[in-house]
Short mmCIF file of C-alpha atoms in Angstrom, two decimals:
data_model
loop_
_atom_site.label_atom_id
_atom_site.label_comp_id
_atom_site.label_asym_id
_atom_site.label_seq_id
_atom_site.Cartn_x
_atom_site.Cartn_y
_atom_site.Cartn_z
CA MET A 13 49.33 102.55 -65.36
CA GLU A 14 49.89 100.76 -62.23
CA GLY A 15 53.19 100.42 -60.47
CA SER A 16 54.78 97.53 -60.18
CA GLY A 17 55.92 97.82 -56.20
CA ASN A 18 52.96 98.13 -54.74
CA ILE A 19 52.79 94.34 -53.50
CA PRO A 20 55.95 92.71 -51.86
CA GLY A 21 56.76 90.08 -54.82
CA ASP A 22 55.75 91.47 -57.78
CA LEU A 23 58.19 91.68 -60.68
CA ALA A 24 57.89 94.97 -63.00
CA TRP A 25 54.96 95.21 -65.42
CA VAL A 26 56.73 93.76 -69.48
CA PRO A 27 54.68 93.87 -72.94
CA LEU A 28 52.51 90.44 -74.06
CA THR A 29 54.26 88.19 -76.20
CA SER A 30 53.49 88.94 -79.96
CA THR A 31 52.07 85.03 -79.60
CA GLN A 32 50.26 86.40 -76.44
CA LEU A 33 48.32 89.60 -78.22
CA PRO A 34 46.41 88.08 -80.62
CA ILE A 35 44.50 86.71 -78.23
CA TRP A 36 45.06 89.94 -75.58
CA LEU A 37 43.04 91.76 -78.80
CA ASP A 38 39.97 89.24 -79.15
CA LEU A 39 39.37 89.38 -75.91
CA GLN A 40 39.22 93.17 -75.69
CA SER A 41 37.35 92.82 -78.89
CA GLY A 42 34.06 90.99 -77.40
CA ALA A 43 35.23 87.70 -77.98
CA ASN A 44 33.61 85.03 -75.82
CA PRO A 45 35.95 84.30 -73.00
CA SER A 46 35.35 80.86 -72.66
CA SER A 47 37.07 80.39 -76.38
CA TYR A 48 40.53 80.28 -74.62
CA VAL A 49 40.34 77.93 -72.00
CA ILE A 50 42.16 75.08 -73.02
CA GLY A 51 43.51 72.28 -70.67
CA GLY A 52 42.58 68.60 -70.34
CA TYR A 53 42.43 65.66 -67.79
CA ILE A 54 44.43 62.52 -66.70
CA ARG A 55 42.15 59.27 -65.32
CA ILE A 56 43.98 57.57 -62.31
CA PRO A 57 43.20 54.15 -61.49
CA GLY A 58 44.77 54.31 -57.88
CA VAL A 59 45.53 55.60 -54.31
CA VAL A 60 45.50 59.89 -54.71
CA ASP A 61 46.89 62.03 -52.27
CA PRO A 62 45.37 65.33 -52.46
CA ALA A 63 47.73 67.26 -49.92
CA LEU A 64 50.85 65.87 -52.00
CA PHE A 65 49.32 67.43 -55.74
CA ARG A 66 49.29 70.66 -53.51
CA ARG A 67 53.09 70.45 -52.61
CA ALA A 68 53.77 69.26 -56.04
CA THR A 69 51.33 71.68 -57.78
CA ALA A 70 53.50 74.78 -55.80
CA LEU A 71 57.36 73.26 -57.29
CA VAL A 72 55.97 73.29 -61.17
CA MET A 73 54.48 77.17 -59.99
CA ALA A 74 58.45 77.88 -58.80
CA ARG A 75 59.90 76.19 -61.61
CA ASN A 76 57.07 77.69 -64.41
CA ASP A 77 56.80 80.84 -63.99
CA ALA A 78 53.89 81.33 -66.27
CA LEU A 79 51.79 79.60 -64.14
CA ARG A 80 52.15 82.96 -61.80
CA LEU A 81 51.36 85.62 -63.99
CA GLN A 82 49.39 88.08 -63.54
CA ILE A 83 47.38 90.16 -66.79
CA HIS A 84 47.54 93.86 -66.88
CA ARG A 85 43.76 95.23 -66.40
CA VAL A 86 43.91 97.72 -69.67
CA GLU A 87 46.45 97.33 -71.48
CA ALA A 88 48.66 94.53 -72.77
CA GLN A 89 51.31 93.89 -70.37
CA GLN A 90 51.89 90.95 -67.15
CA ARG A 91 54.13 90.87 -64.72
CA ILE A 92 54.81 87.67 -62.25
CA ASP A 93 52.52 87.66 -58.97
CA LEU A 94 55.46 85.37 -56.60
CA ALA A 95 52.74 85.47 -53.78
CA LEU A 96 50.00 83.70 -55.88
CA ASP A 97 48.79 79.69 -54.13
CA PRO A 98 48.64 76.67 -55.53
CA PRO A 99 44.79 76.45 -56.51
CA VAL A 100 44.08 72.62 -56.41
CA GLU A 101 40.70 72.30 -55.70
CA HIS A 102 39.36 68.62 -54.48
CA VAL A 103 36.01 67.53 -55.39
CA TYR A 104 33.70 64.16 -54.35
CA PHE A 105 31.46 61.93 -56.06
CA ARG A 106 31.57 59.29 -54.10
CA ASN A 107 28.39 57.07 -53.14
CA LEU A 108 26.94 58.42 -56.70
CA ALA A 109 25.73 55.84 -58.69
CA ASP A 110 27.32 56.65 -61.53
CA PRO A 111 30.42 58.67 -60.61
CA GLU A 112 31.56 58.88 -64.05
CA ALA A 113 28.43 59.70 -65.82
CA ALA A 114 28.22 62.85 -62.86
CA PHE A 115 32.18 63.79 -63.97
CA ALA A 116 31.52 63.48 -66.86
CA GLU A 117 28.33 66.78 -66.85
CA PHE A 118 30.59 67.87 -64.48
CA LEU A 119 33.41 68.47 -66.52
CA SER A 120 31.43 69.47 -69.29
CA ARG A 121 29.99 72.46 -66.67
CA ASP A 122 32.72 73.54 -65.44
CA PHE A 123 35.76 73.52 -68.04
CA PRO A 124 34.57 76.38 -70.11
CA LYS A 125 33.88 78.64 -66.77
CA PRO A 126 36.66 81.72 -67.34
CA PHE A 127 39.53 83.24 -65.83
CA ASP A 128 38.42 86.47 -64.67
CA LEU A 129 41.74 88.61 -65.55
CA THR A 130 40.73 91.61 -63.18
CA ALA A 131 41.24 89.00 -60.15
CA ARG A 132 44.56 88.21 -58.08
CA ALA A 133 44.13 84.90 -58.66
CA PRO A 134 46.43 82.34 -61.03
CA LEU A 135 45.08 81.61 -64.43
CA PHE A 136 45.28 78.09 -64.07
CA GLN A 137 43.21 75.07 -61.86
CA LEU A 138 43.97 72.16 -61.03
CA THR A 139 40.56 69.90 -59.90
CA LEU A 140 41.16 66.55 -58.38
CA ALA A 141 37.75 64.43 -58.65
CA GLU A 142 37.21 61.30 -56.63
CA LEU A 143 35.28 58.83 -57.75
CA ARG A 144 36.61 56.01 -55.70
CA SER A 145 39.22 55.61 -52.86
CA ASP A 146 40.99 54.43 -55.94
CA LEU A 147 39.96 55.44 -58.72
CA TRP A 148 40.67 59.43 -59.57
CA TYR A 149 40.42 62.18 -62.19
CA CYS A 150 43.35 65.37 -61.94
CA VAL A 151 41.50 67.85 -64.59
CA LEU A 152 44.14 70.80 -65.76
CA LYS A 153 42.78 73.84 -67.21
CA PHE A 154 44.30 77.54 -68.36
CA HIS A 155 44.03 80.79 -69.35
CA HIS A 156 45.28 79.96 -73.46
CA LEU A 157 47.02 83.61 -73.03
CA ILE A 158 49.58 81.23 -70.15
CA SER A 159 49.36 78.31 -71.48
CA ASP A 160 49.58 76.63 -75.08
CA GLY A 161 48.61 72.78 -76.31
CA THR A 162 51.99 71.84 -75.49
CA SER A 163 51.75 73.21 -72.36
CA ILE A 164 49.29 70.71 -71.07
CA SER A 165 50.78 67.65 -71.14
CA LEU A 166 54.64 69.38 -69.93
CA ALA A 167 51.99 69.83 -67.00
CA PHE A 168 50.58 66.56 -66.36
CA SER A 169 54.48 64.89 -66.62
CA GLN A 170 55.77 67.90 -64.23
CA ILE A 171 53.16 68.02 -61.73
CA CYS A 172 53.09 63.95 -62.00
CA ARG A 173 57.23 63.63 -61.57
CA ALA A 174 57.23 66.19 -58.45
CA TYR A 175 54.34 63.75 -57.09
CA ASN A 176 56.26 61.20 -57.09
CA ARG A 177 59.40 62.11 -55.98
CA LEU A 178 57.53 64.08 -52.65
CA SER A 179 56.13 60.92 -51.99
CA ALA A 180 59.17 58.73 -51.99
CA ARG A 181 60.99 61.68 -49.91
CA HIS A 182 63.22 62.61 -52.61
CA SER A 183 64.37 65.78 -52.96
CA VAL A 184 62.46 68.34 -55.61
CA ASP A 185 64.67 71.10 -57.04
CA PRO A 186 62.44 73.86 -57.76
CA PHE A 187 64.78 76.49 -59.21
CA ARG A 188 63.56 77.35 -62.29
CA ARG A 189 64.90 76.12 -65.51
CA LEU A 190 64.02 78.57 -67.95
CA SER A 191 62.00 82.24 -67.30
CA PHE A 192 58.47 82.83 -69.53
CA LEU A 193 59.72 86.44 -69.49
CA ASP A 194 62.98 85.61 -70.98
CA PHE A 195 61.42 84.87 -74.12
CA ALA A 196 59.54 87.29 -73.97
CA LYS A 197 62.59 89.42 -73.89
CA ARG A 198 63.89 88.07 -77.23
CA ASP A 199 60.64 88.52 -78.73
CA THR A 200 60.73 91.97 -78.04
CA THR A 201 64.10 92.36 -79.51
CA TYR A 202 62.96 90.49 -83.04
CA LEU A 203 59.97 92.62 -83.07
CA THR A 204 62.29 95.44 -83.46
CA SER A 205 64.71 93.23 -85.62
CA GLU A 206 65.69 93.66 -89.58
CA ARG A 207 64.34 89.62 -89.37
CA PHE A 208 61.14 90.35 -88.60
CA GLU A 209 61.18 93.32 -91.73
CA ARG A 210 61.80 90.26 -93.76
CA ASP A 211 59.69 87.77 -93.05
CA PHE A 212 56.81 90.32 -93.43
CA GLU A 213 58.09 90.82 -96.62
CA TYR A 214 57.55 87.61 -97.42
CA TRP A 215 54.42 87.23 -95.86
CA LEU A 216 53.04 90.59 -97.69
CA GLU A 217 54.48 88.65 -100.86
CA ARG A 218 52.77 85.24 -99.96
CA PHE A 219 49.77 87.20 -99.45
CA ARG A 220 49.08 90.30 -102.72
CA SER A 221 45.71 88.87 -103.26
CA ILE A 222 43.71 87.08 -100.61
CA PRO A 223 41.14 84.32 -100.80
CA GLU A 224 37.18 85.24 -99.74
CA PRO A 225 36.49 83.34 -96.34
CA LEU A 226 35.47 79.61 -96.43
CA PHE A 227 33.05 79.76 -94.01
CA PRO A 228 31.05 83.71 -94.06
CA PRO A 229 28.54 84.23 -91.39
CA ARG A 230 25.27 81.96 -91.50
CA LEU A 231 22.16 83.75 -92.25
CA GLY A 232 20.09 85.45 -89.30
CA THR A 233 23.18 84.76 -86.82
CA GLY A 234 25.66 87.65 -86.87
CA GLN A 235 28.79 87.60 -84.71
CA GLN A 236 27.02 86.48 -81.55
CA SER A 237 28.50 84.49 -78.52
CA ALA A 238 27.57 80.99 -77.87
CA THR A 239 25.04 80.50 -75.21
CA ALA A 240 25.98 76.90 -74.41
CA PRO A 241 28.98 75.00 -75.06
CA THR A 242 29.10 73.38 -78.82
CA PRO A 243 30.27 69.52 -77.90
CA PRO A 244 32.90 68.70 -80.77
CA VAL A 245 32.25 66.22 -83.37
CA THR A 246 34.88 63.32 -82.47
CA TRP A 247 36.39 60.96 -83.91
CA GLN A 248 38.31 57.90 -83.00
CA LEU A 249 41.06 56.19 -86.39
CA SER A 250 42.55 53.17 -85.38
CA TRP A 251 46.06 52.96 -84.93
CA ALA A 252 45.78 50.22 -88.12
CA ARG A 253 44.72 53.03 -89.80
CA TYR A 254 47.11 55.31 -89.51
CA GLU A 255 49.76 53.34 -89.65
CA ALA A 256 48.91 52.61 -92.78
CA PHE A 257 48.22 56.46 -93.85
CA LEU A 258 51.83 56.96 -92.05
CA ASN A 259 53.29 54.21 -94.43
CA VAL A 260 52.24 55.41 -97.43
CA CYS A 261 53.61 59.46 -95.94
CA LYS A 262 56.95 57.46 -94.71
CA ALA A 263 57.13 55.80 -98.63
CA ARG A 264 56.40 59.20 -100.16
CA GLY A 265 58.58 61.32 -98.09
CA ALA A 266 56.02 62.86 -96.85
CA THR A 267 55.60 64.35 -92.90
CA PRO A 268 52.39 63.46 -92.09
CA PHE A 269 51.29 66.83 -91.26
CA ALA A 270 51.78 67.25 -94.51
CA GLY A 271 49.96 64.57 -95.52
CA LEU A 272 47.11 65.03 -92.88
CA LEU A 273 46.98 69.60 -93.98
CA GLY A 274 46.74 68.04 -97.92
CA LEU A 275 44.18 65.88 -97.07
CA LEU A 276 41.96 68.32 -95.46
CA GLY A 277 42.74 70.93 -98.50
CA ILE A 278 41.73 68.29 -101.00
CA ILE A 279 38.02 68.19 -99.26
CA LEU A 280 37.00 71.40 -98.57
CA MET A 281 38.30 72.22 -103.06
CA ARG A 282 35.55 69.51 -103.58
CA LEU A 283 33.08 70.88 -100.76
CA LYS A 284 33.48 74.49 -101.12
CA GLY A 285 34.04 74.55 -105.14
CA ARG A 286 37.82 76.44 -104.09
CA THR A 287 41.46 76.24 -105.63
CA ASP A 288 43.47 78.73 -103.26
CA LEU A 289 42.72 77.74 -99.67
CA VAL A 290 44.24 79.65 -96.86
CA LEU A 291 44.71 77.08 -93.79
CA GLY A 292 45.89 78.18 -90.11
CA VAL A 293 48.38 75.95 -89.18
CA PRO A 294 49.91 76.02 -85.29
CA ILE A 295 53.89 76.93 -84.13
CA LEU A 296 55.63 75.88 -81.69
CA ASN A 297 58.09 78.20 -81.43
CA ARG A 298 60.47 76.63 -78.85
CA ALA A 299 63.67 76.68 -80.45
CA THR A 300 65.69 75.31 -77.34
CA ALA A 301 65.65 72.42 -75.50
CA LEU A 302 65.28 74.35 -72.77
CA GLU A 303 61.43 75.73 -74.34
CA ARG A 304 60.49 72.82 -74.96
CA ASP A 305 60.50 71.77 -70.97
CA THR A 306 59.38 74.99 -70.00
CA LEU A 307 54.92 75.66 -69.67
CA GLY A 308 53.97 79.01 -71.05
CA MET A 309 52.34 80.03 -74.28
CA PHE A 310 54.80 79.80 -76.80
CA ALA A 311 52.95 78.71 -79.82
CA GLY A 312 51.76 80.68 -82.50
CA ALA A 313 49.79 80.98 -85.91
CA MET A 314 50.95 80.84 -89.34
CA PRO A 315 49.03 81.39 -92.24
CA PHE A 316 49.62 78.40 -94.92
CA ARG A 317 48.04 79.48 -98.34
CA LEU A 318 47.76 76.56 -100.93
CA ARG A 319 46.79 75.51 -104.12
CA VAL A 320 44.49 72.39 -104.94
CA GLU A 321 45.28 71.27 -108.96
CA PRO A 322 42.28 69.28 -109.50
CA THR A 323 44.35 67.17 -112.19
CA ALA A 324 47.72 66.82 -109.51
CA THR A 325 47.54 63.57 -107.93
CA LEU A 326 46.86 63.12 -103.99
CA HIS A 327 51.22 62.58 -103.82
CA LYS A 328 51.86 65.52 -106.22
CA THR A 329 49.41 67.70 -104.18
CA ILE A 330 50.87 66.78 -100.70
CA ALA A 331 54.41 66.67 -101.65
CA ARG A 332 53.49 70.23 -103.05
CA ILE A 333 52.32 71.79 -99.57
CA GLY A 334 55.59 69.95 -97.93
CA SER A 335 57.75 72.18 -99.85
CA GLN A 336 55.71 74.90 -99.26
CA LEU A 337 55.60 74.56 -95.75
CA ARG A 338 59.28 74.27 -95.23
CA ARG A 339 59.46 77.70 -97.02
CA ASP A 340 57.00 79.41 -94.73
CA MET A 341 58.47 77.80 -91.78
CA ARG A 342 61.84 80.19 -92.22
CA HIS A 343 59.29 82.89 -91.88
CA GLN A 344 56.76 81.68 -89.26
CA ARG A 345 58.12 84.18 -85.95
CA ALA A 346 56.04 87.24 -87.99
CA PRO A 347 52.90 87.33 -85.81
CA ILE A 348 49.79 86.64 -87.23
CA ASN A 349 48.16 89.72 -85.91
CA GLU A 350 50.73 91.74 -87.45
CA ILE A 351 50.35 90.04 -90.67
CA VAL A 352 46.89 90.69 -90.85
CA ARG A 353 47.14 94.42 -89.71
CA ARG A 354 49.32 95.04 -92.37
CA LEU A 355 47.68 93.87 -95.04
CA ARG A 356 44.97 96.00 -93.73
CA LEU A 357 41.96 93.75 -93.11
CA PRO A 358 40.03 95.15 -91.20
CA GLN A 359 39.69 97.63 -93.88
CA ARG A 360 38.56 94.77 -96.56
CA GLY A 361 35.79 93.46 -93.97
CA GLN A 362 37.99 91.29 -93.03
CA TRP A 363 39.48 90.46 -89.42
CA ARG A 364 41.12 87.46 -89.62
CA LEU A 365 43.26 85.75 -92.52
CA PHE A 366 42.04 81.99 -92.17
CA ASP A 367 39.17 80.11 -90.66
CA VAL A 368 40.34 76.68 -90.25
CA VAL A 369 42.64 75.84 -88.30
CA LEU A 370 44.91 72.35 -88.14
CA SER A 371 46.17 71.72 -84.98
CA PHE A 372 48.37 68.20 -85.20
CA GLU A 373 49.61 67.20 -81.69
CA LYS A 374 52.22 64.34 -81.17
CA ASN A 375 53.29 63.71 -78.18
CA ASP A 376 53.74 60.78 -75.71
CA TYR A 377 51.32 61.56 -73.43
CA ASP A 378 51.24 58.62 -70.85
CA VAL A 379 52.63 59.64 -67.31
CA GLU A 380 53.75 57.84 -64.26
CA LEU A 381 51.90 58.29 -60.76
CA GLY A 382 53.27 55.96 -58.03
CA PRO A 383 53.39 52.51 -59.89
CA THR A 384 50.33 53.27 -62.62
CA LYS A 385 50.96 54.66 -65.68
CA VAL A 386 48.24 57.26 -67.14
CA GLN A 387 47.41 58.66 -70.23
CA ALA A 388 46.17 62.28 -70.25
CA PHE A 389 43.34 63.79 -72.43
CA GLY A 390 42.87 66.99 -74.59
CA PHE A 391 39.52 68.48 -73.47
CA VAL A 392 37.56 70.81 -76.17
CA GLY A 393 35.38 72.87 -73.83
CA GLY A 394 32.90 73.58 -76.61
CA TYR A 395 33.42 77.36 -77.70
CA GLU A 396 35.57 77.69 -80.52
CA PHE A 397 36.12 80.70 -81.77
CA ASN A 398 37.56 80.27 -85.25
CA PRO A 399 34.84 78.85 -87.83
CA LEU A 400 36.81 75.34 -88.04
CA ALA A 401 39.13 73.94 -86.05
CA ILE A 402 40.39 70.46 -85.91
CA TYR A 403 42.85 68.92 -83.29
CA VAL A 404 44.40 65.56 -84.08
CA ARG A 405 46.21 63.93 -81.43
CA GLU A 406 48.38 61.29 -82.12
CA TYR A 407 49.11 60.16 -77.89
CA ASN A 408 50.99 57.44 -78.13
CA GLU A 409 52.28 54.13 -80.97
CA GLY A 410 49.40 51.86 -81.09
CA ARG A 411 46.47 53.96 -79.80
CA ALA A 412 43.42 55.49 -81.41
CA VAL A 413 44.17 58.82 -82.75
CA ALA A 414 42.07 61.54 -81.91
CA PHE A 415 40.22 63.92 -84.16
CA ASP A 416 38.15 66.68 -82.31
CA PHE A 417 36.21 68.95 -85.36
CA ALA A 418 34.98 71.88 -83.06
CA PHE A 419 32.95 74.64 -84.31
CA ASN A 420 31.27 77.26 -84.36
CA PRO A 421 27.67 77.25 -85.01
CA ASN A 422 27.44 81.26 -86.24
CA TYR A 423 29.42 79.35 -89.23
CA MET A 424 28.86 75.64 -89.97
CA GLU A 425 25.75 73.38 -88.29
CA ARG A 426 26.52 70.30 -87.20
CA ARG A 427 25.71 68.45 -89.88
CA GLU A 428 28.13 69.94 -92.24
CA VAL A 429 30.84 69.07 -89.80
CA GLU A 430 29.69 65.64 -89.83
CA GLU A 431 29.41 65.27 -94.07
CA LEU A 432 33.36 67.00 -93.37
CA GLN A 433 34.61 64.42 -90.96
CA THR A 434 33.22 61.34 -92.74
CA ARG A 435 34.20 62.76 -95.82
CA PHE A 436 37.71 62.99 -94.83
CA ALA A 437 38.29 59.43 -93.08
CA ALA A 438 36.45 58.21 -96.41
CA LEU A 439 39.89 60.60 -98.34
CA LEU A 440 42.49 59.35 -96.59
CA ASP A 441 41.31 55.51 -96.66
CA ARG A 442 41.68 56.88 -100.64
CA TYR A 443 44.95 57.77 -100.22
CA THR A 444 46.25 55.40 -97.96
CA ALA A 445 45.09 53.12 -100.97
CA ALA A 446 45.85 55.08 -104.41
CA PRO A 447 47.96 57.89 -103.24
CA ASP A 448 49.18 57.93 -107.37
CA ALA A 449 45.31 58.62 -107.79
CA PRO A 450 43.98 62.39 -109.23
CA VAL A 451 42.19 64.56 -106.99
CA ALA A 452 39.16 65.55 -109.37
CA ALA A 453 38.62 61.55 -109.79
CA VAL A 454 39.00 60.31 -105.98
CA ASP A 455 35.71 58.78 -104.51
CA ILE A 456 35.13 61.07 -100.84
CA LEU A 457 31.99 59.53 -100.45
CA ALA A 458 31.63 57.13 -97.28
CA PRO A 459 29.88 54.07 -98.30
CA ASN A 460 27.02 54.68 -96.42
CA GLU A 461 26.69 58.47 -98.45
CA ARG A 462 27.20 56.31 -101.75
CA ASP A 463 23.89 54.52 -100.46
CA GLY A 464 22.03 57.49 -99.52
CA LEU A 465 22.61 59.04 -102.63
CA LEU A 466 21.17 55.55 -104.08
CA ARG A 467 18.27 55.44 -102.34
CA TRP A 468 16.25 58.31 -102.03
CA SER A 469 13.27 57.83 -99.05
CA GLY A 470 13.99 53.88 -99.14
CA ASN A 471 13.20 53.29 -102.58
CA GLU A 472 15.92 51.72 -104.58
CA PHE A 473 16.54 53.16 -108.27
CA PRO A 474 16.15 50.44 -110.75
CA THR A 475 18.61 51.41 -113.35
CA ARG A 476 21.48 51.89 -110.27
CA PRO A 477 24.28 50.69 -112.07
CA ALA A 478 24.27 53.30 -115.03
CA LEU A 479 23.91 56.22 -113.05
CA ASN A 480 27.35 57.86 -113.03
CA SER A 481 26.53 61.69 -112.08
CA VAL A 482 24.58 63.68 -109.37
CA TRP A 483 22.46 64.34 -112.62
CA ASP A 484 21.44 60.79 -113.45
CA LEU A 485 20.35 60.90 -109.58
CA VAL A 486 19.08 64.01 -110.01
CA VAL A 487 17.04 62.76 -112.98
CA ALA A 488 15.57 59.19 -112.29
CA GLN A 489 14.47 61.11 -108.96
CA ALA A 490 12.62 63.35 -110.69
CA ARG A 491 10.91 60.22 -112.53
CA ALA A 492 9.70 58.59 -109.90
CA ARG A 493 8.99 61.40 -107.54
CA PRO A 494 8.49 64.31 -109.31
CA ALA A 495 6.76 66.24 -107.42
CA ALA A 496 8.96 65.76 -104.13
CA ALA A 497 11.25 68.78 -102.89
CA ALA A 498 14.46 68.84 -103.67
CA VAL A 499 15.95 72.42 -103.47
CA GLU A 500 14.81 74.63 -99.92
CA PHE A 501 15.77 77.65 -99.57
CA GLY A 502 14.13 79.87 -96.97
CA ASP A 503 9.66 79.85 -98.21
CA ALA A 504 11.28 78.79 -101.77
CA THR A 505 10.34 74.53 -102.69
CA LEU A 506 11.77 73.35 -105.80
CA SER A 507 10.35 70.39 -106.77
CA TYR A 508 12.34 67.19 -108.97
CA GLY A 509 10.12 67.99 -111.69
CA ALA A 510 10.76 71.46 -111.89
CA VAL A 511 14.76 71.53 -111.36
CA VAL A 512 15.09 69.13 -114.41
CA ALA A 513 12.71 71.50 -116.02
CA ARG A 514 14.60 74.54 -115.40
CA ALA A 515 18.09 72.39 -116.14
CA ARG A 516 16.53 71.43 -119.55
CA GLY A 517 15.50 74.99 -120.24
CA LEU A 518 18.93 76.66 -119.56
CA GLY A 519 20.46 74.47 -122.19
CA HIS A 520 18.54 75.11 -124.40
CA ARG A 521 18.46 78.20 -124.17
CA LEU A 522 22.66 78.36 -124.27
CA GLN A 523 22.40 76.10 -127.55
CA GLY A 524 20.48 78.70 -129.12
CA LEU A 525 23.10 81.18 -128.25
CA GLY A 526 25.78 79.19 -129.73
#
């Protein structure tokens, strides 16, 4: 192993934390490094001094040693490199015909570029994009090994605060409030504690049996890394609709996260025909006020197993999920990679315990930069490692809530994700209107989907009021267009007439067996 004293100012190597290790192991296994680039941007309608931004970034680096972390080339270790300079870049889009469009293209092209873990350089980058003298964007990107989602908003806040004090010529205290490596040491202590073993006993009991993955790899895709970014399916939920959802949750004693998790579980149950599901739940893992104001990769992931009873009401399903979440959270510190190892998932042909993640970020993302209040936006780079990850960002009260349905094209097609998003939106409105409706009876079709089902190829069914099931729709279509293709799989095609004939033939045979 390399020595720790060969470069002046370097500190000793220490192990990666249990929250960093799963990322490092994924990268060692050949995961696309662009999957672990995270960050966001702020839009600044005012004048910016790039030199002050650089000085402010240097002060924030001095307060947060996670921004100076260097990862070992071949071992799961890290150390602080005090010699790293602030990685601030200034790019110009002035005098272009459409600066906003040029910046958007730059962001989509540059943001997913991975960091080089072998280089002696910071694992984050700040880019100032100048569109006009009075319009700038500030982009922050991090390697996920040094930053979690909470750190993105913290970094913007701290840099802007330092910038404001420097511009006002006030002194800025560069003292680090808390070293990320202090957290690493406590994490190492936990991994050798009795509490660690009790937490694992809990999870091993919860997963004596393991449901099959919801989204196995699509035929013909294997485990290929995407060569181009896959933009997420985005959705802006108006504050009025979201507030109505919040009010129902509050009246029924449910947290918004339990409500969103329950709705997602119900949608997946209805779409996949599964009542036993495992979803991934990010955890903040910041136990103290100092940790909540410190940049670093604190957050982990917790497997959440939920069973959806079709006969239960929406409210009871969400209430049961809330109760289970509270029980699980008592054991949240158990590292997910160690849970996977102890469950021996690789020997069973599975490398992950869940393939759908729901991340709920509730923060006040507004920060002040001089006389201007600016808003930070999270950004998804388009290289999602999980089959599906839903990022929900409640930036602040009164503004639309942003949903990003990020997906891996090896497992899902955009059409499927768009369909899931549409039905999620419909179910949220159904829950708001009728929280005591039974799960199995709730209509999850959006109005335009229902119209599409009732209007095949532009032909309105004359018996529309009598159509009460999918079978009714298929039979009606078989009468109207019996030769039209109903089912396609590979090179095989079945017409509507053939589907109905086969189904009725099967029914007659089953009756004969009775």
